[in-house]
Amino acid sequence: MLNRYARAFFTKVFTPLARLLLSLGISPDVVTLVGTLGVCVGALAFYPRHSFFWGTIVITAFVFSDTLDGIMARLSGRSGNWGAYLDSTLDRVGDAAIFGGLVLWYAGDGRDTLMAALALACLILGSVVSYAKARAEGLGMTANVGIAERADRLVVVLIATGLTGLFDLPWAFLGVVLALLALASLVTVVQRMLEVRRQALGAA
């Protein structure tokens, strides 16, 4: 949903910054690397210490690099397989860091096995959602379906985690969000599997 309706808006917002960075000689790959590093630091340095609000602020400051580097690549004419591969691969690293930071807190000082399990389920299922699409494309098919794409999952977990840290909300609030995200991710995996099965059987 966010990919469909928000891409045009953020393209307009970040295009001036993208032009500025290109004029300074900064490449899209550098923006991708710095953005991923910032997300990982925000997640793994703050979340395991239960600093949910400030961790989310740091992550949010860097997470938009995923949009910015794409705009820079198009403006500079550098869009290609390498940039797409690097961006997609590092997206998985950033996502894993976010949910991994929550796992580290709840499996450590947070002492909540259920919450740790829910965060871990989101981490694993989110990776499978991405793999299901990438594998389909590698086989010459598409899997552009699902109720919970990456952007949707990312926005939801960051808002929920940030609010939990800001207002010291009870664990149940974030727990419900993580449970719904895990369920939505599972449904998305099934939807993509069925879509690929339909295409494979149709071709056969």
mmCIF file of C-alpha atoms in Angstrom:
data_model
loop_
_atom_site.group_PDB
_atom_site.id
_atom_site.type_symbol
_atom_site.label_atom_id
_atom_site.label_comp_id
_atom_site.label_asym_id
_atom_site.label_seq_id
_atom_site.Cartn_x
_atom_site.Cartn_y
_atom_site.Cartn_z
ATOM 1 C CA MET A 1 0.000 0.000 0.000
ATOM 2 C CA LEU A 2 2.782 2.420 0.905
ATOM 3 C CA ASN A 3 4.737 1.509 -2.214
ATOM 4 C CA ARG A 4 1.679 2.342 -4.280
ATOM 5 C CA TYR A 5 0.566 5.620 -2.729
ATOM 6 C CA ALA A 6 3.615 7.149 -1.025
ATOM 7 C CA ARG A 7 6.360 6.677 -3.619
ATOM 8 C CA ALA A 8 5.380 9.717 -5.706
ATOM 9 C CA PHE A 9 5.148 11.934 -2.619
ATOM 10 C CA PHE A 10 8.543 10.989 -1.227
ATOM 11 C CA THR A 11 10.119 11.265 -4.665
ATOM 12 C CA LYS A 12 9.082 14.920 -4.785
ATOM 13 C CA VAL A 13 10.292 15.523 -1.232
ATOM 14 C CA PHE A 14 13.724 13.951 -1.652
ATOM 15 C CA THR A 15 14.571 14.954 -5.231
ATOM 16 C CA PRO A 16 16.208 18.288 -4.204
ATOM 17 C CA LEU A 17 18.368 16.492 -1.633
ATOM 18 C CA ALA A 18 19.254 13.816 -4.163
ATOM 19 C CA ARG A 19 20.418 16.488 -6.623
ATOM 20 C CA LEU A 20 22.488 18.155 -3.905
ATOM 21 C CA LEU A 21 24.239 14.940 -2.909
ATOM 22 C CA LEU A 22 25.004 14.112 -6.535
ATOM 23 C CA SER A 23 26.451 17.587 -7.040
ATOM 24 C CA LEU A 24 28.776 16.914 -4.097
ATOM 25 C CA GLY A 25 30.026 13.752 -5.780
ATOM 26 C CA ILE A 26 28.268 11.326 -3.420
ATOM 27 C CA SER A 27 27.147 8.122 -5.120
ATOM 28 C CA PRO A 28 23.874 6.247 -4.520
ATOM 29 C CA ASP A 29 25.856 3.249 -3.233
ATOM 30 C CA VAL A 30 27.388 5.379 -0.480
ATOM 31 C CA VAL A 31 23.925 6.558 0.583
ATOM 32 C CA THR A 32 22.743 2.939 0.662
ATOM 33 C CA LEU A 33 25.667 1.844 2.837
ATOM 34 C CA VAL A 34 25.436 4.794 5.241
ATOM 35 C CA GLY A 35 21.679 4.400 5.563
ATOM 36 C CA THR A 36 21.951 0.714 6.405
ATOM 37 C CA LEU A 37 24.697 1.383 8.935
ATOM 38 C CA GLY A 38 22.568 4.057 10.600
ATOM 39 C CA VAL A 39 19.555 1.756 10.814
ATOM 40 C CA CYS A 40 21.682 -1.030 12.319
ATOM 41 C CA VAL A 41 23.226 1.306 14.898
ATOM 42 C CA GLY A 42 19.830 2.706 15.870
ATOM 43 C CA ALA A 43 18.359 -0.779 16.266
ATOM 44 C CA LEU A 44 21.244 -2.687 17.856
ATOM 45 C CA ALA A 45 22.656 0.079 20.048
ATOM 46 C CA PHE A 46 19.331 1.371 21.431
ATOM 47 C CA TYR A 47 16.682 -1.360 21.343
ATOM 48 C CA PRO A 48 18.627 -3.937 23.426
ATOM 49 C CA ARG A 49 18.919 -1.237 26.151
ATOM 50 C CA HIS A 50 15.151 -0.634 26.046
ATOM 51 C CA SER A 51 15.659 2.815 24.517
ATOM 52 C CA PHE A 52 12.823 2.251 22.090
ATOM 53 C CA PHE A 53 11.955 5.882 21.385
ATOM 54 C CA TRP A 54 15.435 7.184 20.616
ATOM 55 C CA GLY A 55 16.291 4.040 18.720
ATOM 56 C CA THR A 56 13.276 4.614 16.513
ATOM 57 C CA ILE A 57 14.256 8.254 15.980
ATOM 58 C CA VAL A 58 17.735 7.224 14.812
ATOM 59 C CA ILE A 59 16.347 4.475 12.578
ATOM 60 C CA THR A 60 13.797 6.824 11.019
ATOM 61 C CA ALA A 61 16.514 9.386 10.275
ATOM 62 C CA PHE A 62 18.349 6.810 8.158
ATOM 63 C CA VAL A 63 15.609 4.555 6.823
ATOM 64 C CA PHE A 64 14.610 7.008 4.090
ATOM 65 C CA SER A 65 17.987 6.432 2.452
ATOM 66 C CA ASP A 66 16.224 3.491 0.795
ATOM 67 C CA THR A 67 14.158 5.998 -1.180
ATOM 68 C CA LEU A 68 16.892 8.582 -1.580
ATOM 69 C CA ASP A 69 19.429 6.237 -3.171
ATOM 70 C CA GLY A 70 16.880 5.126 -5.761
ATOM 71 C CA ILE A 71 16.118 8.723 -6.733
ATOM 72 C CA MET A 72 19.845 9.465 -6.994
ATOM 73 C CA ALA A 73 20.394 6.428 -9.198
ATOM 74 C CA ARG A 74 17.661 7.471 -11.602
ATOM 75 C CA LEU A 75 18.822 11.091 -11.763
ATOM 76 C CA SER A 76 22.420 10.087 -12.429
ATOM 77 C CA GLY A 77 21.537 7.341 -14.891
ATOM 78 C CA ARG A 78 23.212 4.747 -12.678
ATOM 79 C CA SER A 79 20.194 2.493 -12.235
ATOM 80 C CA GLY A 80 21.296 -1.056 -12.870
ATOM 81 C CA ASN A 81 21.547 -4.588 -11.569
ATOM 82 C CA TRP A 82 24.343 -3.859 -9.098
ATOM 83 C CA GLY A 83 22.525 -0.986 -7.403
ATOM 84 C CA ALA A 84 19.295 -2.965 -7.203
ATOM 85 C CA TYR A 85 21.142 -5.971 -5.786
ATOM 86 C CA LEU A 86 23.020 -3.921 -3.180
ATOM 87 C CA ASP A 87 19.880 -2.060 -2.119
ATOM 88 C CA SER A 88 17.789 -5.222 -1.807
ATOM 89 C CA THR A 89 20.483 -7.103 0.099
ATOM 90 C CA LEU A 90 21.130 -4.316 2.593
ATOM 91 C CA ASP A 91 17.387 -3.825 3.094
ATOM 92 C CA ARG A 92 17.309 -7.334 4.541
ATOM 93 C CA VAL A 93 20.202 -6.445 6.862
ATOM 94 C CA GLY A 94 18.407 -3.366 8.170
ATOM 95 C CA ASP A 95 15.123 -5.201 8.699
ATOM 96 C CA ALA A 96 16.877 -8.007 10.558
ATOM 97 C CA ALA A 97 18.634 -5.474 12.794
ATOM 98 C CA ILE A 98 15.335 -3.834 13.778
ATOM 99 C CA PHE A 99 13.580 -7.033 14.803
ATOM 100 C CA GLY A 100 16.845 -8.483 16.099
ATOM 101 C CA GLY A 101 17.219 -5.534 18.460
ATOM 102 C CA LEU A 102 13.771 -6.277 19.896
ATOM 103 C CA VAL A 103 14.674 -9.968 20.241
ATOM 104 C CA LEU A 104 17.858 -9.055 22.137
ATOM 105 C CA TRP A 105 15.946 -6.898 24.618
ATOM 106 C CA TYR A 106 13.124 -9.328 25.313
ATOM 107 C CA ALA A 107 15.395 -12.369 25.395
ATOM 108 C CA GLY A 108 17.810 -10.523 27.699
ATOM 109 C CA ASP A 109 17.003 -7.884 30.299
ATOM 110 C CA GLY A 110 13.397 -7.646 29.135
ATOM 111 C CA ARG A 111 12.839 -11.269 30.213
ATOM 112 C CA ASP A 112 9.770 -11.906 28.085
ATOM 113 C CA THR A 113 9.954 -15.116 26.091
ATOM 114 C CA LEU A 114 6.656 -14.535 24.289
ATOM 115 C CA MET A 115 7.686 -11.088 23.045
ATOM 116 C CA ALA A 116 11.089 -12.400 21.980
ATOM 117 C CA ALA A 117 9.361 -15.190 20.057
ATOM 118 C CA LEU A 118 6.992 -12.761 18.326
ATOM 119 C CA ALA A 119 9.842 -10.461 17.289
ATOM 120 C CA LEU A 120 11.810 -13.462 16.043
ATOM 121 C CA ALA A 121 8.785 -14.674 14.063
ATOM 122 C CA CYS A 122 8.539 -11.250 12.400
ATOM 123 C CA LEU A 123 12.243 -11.376 11.563
ATOM 124 C CA ILE A 124 12.067 -14.844 10.017
ATOM 125 C CA LEU A 125 8.774 -14.446 8.179
ATOM 126 C CA GLY A 126 9.774 -11.026 6.861
ATOM 127 C CA SER A 127 12.887 -12.570 5.339
ATOM 128 C CA VAL A 128 10.806 -15.348 3.784
ATOM 129 C CA VAL A 129 8.417 -12.782 2.278
ATOM 130 C CA SER A 130 11.336 -11.127 0.508
ATOM 131 C CA TYR A 131 12.893 -14.437 -0.513
ATOM 132 C CA ALA A 132 9.621 -15.690 -1.980
ATOM 133 C CA LYS A 133 9.531 -12.723 -4.344
ATOM 134 C CA ALA A 134 13.239 -12.834 -5.215
ATOM 135 C CA ARG A 135 13.166 -16.571 -5.908
ATOM 136 C CA ALA A 136 10.104 -16.211 -8.115
ATOM 137 C CA GLU A 137 11.818 -13.523 -10.160
ATOM 138 C CA GLY A 138 14.910 -15.714 -10.423
ATOM 139 C CA LEU A 139 12.713 -18.377 -12.009
ATOM 140 C CA GLY A 140 11.220 -15.933 -14.485
ATOM 141 C CA MET A 141 7.941 -15.399 -12.628
ATOM 142 C CA THR A 142 6.491 -12.670 -10.429
ATOM 143 C CA ALA A 143 5.183 -12.586 -6.867
ATOM 144 C CA ASN A 144 4.026 -8.996 -6.536
ATOM 145 C CA VAL A 145 1.143 -9.854 -4.227
ATOM 146 C CA GLY A 146 0.586 -9.848 -0.494
ATOM 147 C CA ILE A 147 -1.041 -7.847 2.276
ATOM 148 C CA ALA A 148 2.210 -6.937 4.048
ATOM 149 C CA GLU A 149 5.066 -5.676 1.922
ATOM 150 C CA ARG A 150 8.335 -4.452 3.409
ATOM 151 C CA ALA A 151 7.409 -0.764 3.660
ATOM 152 C CA ASP A 152 4.124 -1.555 5.415
ATOM 153 C CA ARG A 153 5.799 -3.811 7.968
ATOM 154 C CA LEU A 154 8.576 -1.318 8.606
ATOM 155 C CA VAL A 155 6.284 1.647 9.203
ATOM 156 C CA VAL A 156 4.020 -0.333 11.547
ATOM 157 C CA VAL A 157 6.802 -1.747 13.724
ATOM 158 C CA LEU A 158 8.626 1.591 13.976
ATOM 159 C CA ILE A 159 5.492 3.496 14.959
ATOM 160 C CA ALA A 160 4.510 0.871 17.528
ATOM 161 C CA THR A 161 7.992 0.614 19.010
ATOM 162 C CA GLY A 162 8.477 4.376 19.113
ATOM 163 C CA LEU A 163 5.127 4.932 20.840
ATOM 164 C CA THR A 164 5.892 2.162 23.320
ATOM 165 C CA GLY A 165 9.136 3.875 24.279
ATOM 166 C CA LEU A 166 7.717 7.406 24.316
ATOM 167 C CA PHE A 167 4.656 6.709 26.455
ATOM 168 C CA ASP A 168 5.953 3.647 28.311
ATOM 169 C CA LEU A 169 3.044 1.606 26.994
ATOM 170 C CA PRO A 170 2.402 -1.900 28.369
ATOM 171 C CA TRP A 171 4.021 -4.819 26.566
ATOM 172 C CA ALA A 172 0.628 -5.967 25.290
ATOM 173 C CA PHE A 173 0.437 -3.048 22.836
ATOM 174 C CA LEU A 174 3.663 -3.913 21.036
ATOM 175 C CA GLY A 175 2.911 -7.606 21.482
ATOM 176 C CA VAL A 176 -0.363 -7.328 19.581
ATOM 177 C CA VAL A 177 1.365 -5.371 16.805
ATOM 178 C CA LEU A 178 4.137 -7.956 16.481
ATOM 179 C CA ALA A 179 1.612 -10.794 16.459
ATOM 180 C CA LEU A 180 -0.401 -9.113 13.695
ATOM 181 C CA LEU A 181 2.768 -8.410 11.705
ATOM 182 C CA ALA A 182 3.846 -12.030 11.994
ATOM 183 C CA LEU A 183 0.395 -13.202 10.878
ATOM 184 C CA ALA A 184 0.319 -10.728 7.987
ATOM 185 C CA SER A 185 3.779 -11.852 6.903
ATOM 186 C CA LEU A 186 2.699 -15.483 6.988
ATOM 187 C CA VAL A 187 -0.375 -14.698 4.903
ATOM 188 C CA THR A 188 1.820 -12.820 2.423
ATOM 189 C CA VAL A 189 4.157 -15.805 2.091
ATOM 190 C CA VAL A 190 1.193 -18.073 1.339
ATOM 191 C CA GLN A 191 -0.229 -15.568 -1.157
ATOM 192 C CA ARG A 192 3.080 -15.410 -3.012
ATOM 193 C CA MET A 193 3.458 -19.177 -3.026
ATOM 194 C CA LEU A 194 -0.016 -19.582 -4.493
ATOM 195 C CA GLU A 195 0.685 -16.919 -7.117
ATOM 196 C CA VAL A 196 3.909 -18.623 -8.190
ATOM 197 C CA ARG A 197 2.159 -22.014 -8.216
ATOM 198 C CA ARG A 198 -0.532 -20.604 -10.496
ATOM 199 C CA GLN A 199 2.047 -19.254 -12.923
ATOM 200 C CA ALA A 200 4.163 -22.437 -12.834
ATOM 201 C CA LEU A 201 1.202 -24.728 -13.473
ATOM 202 C CA GLY A 202 -0.101 -22.405 -16.179
ATOM 203 C CA ALA A 203 3.243 -22.509 -17.971
ATOM 204 C CA ALA A 204 3.394 -26.284 -17.660
#
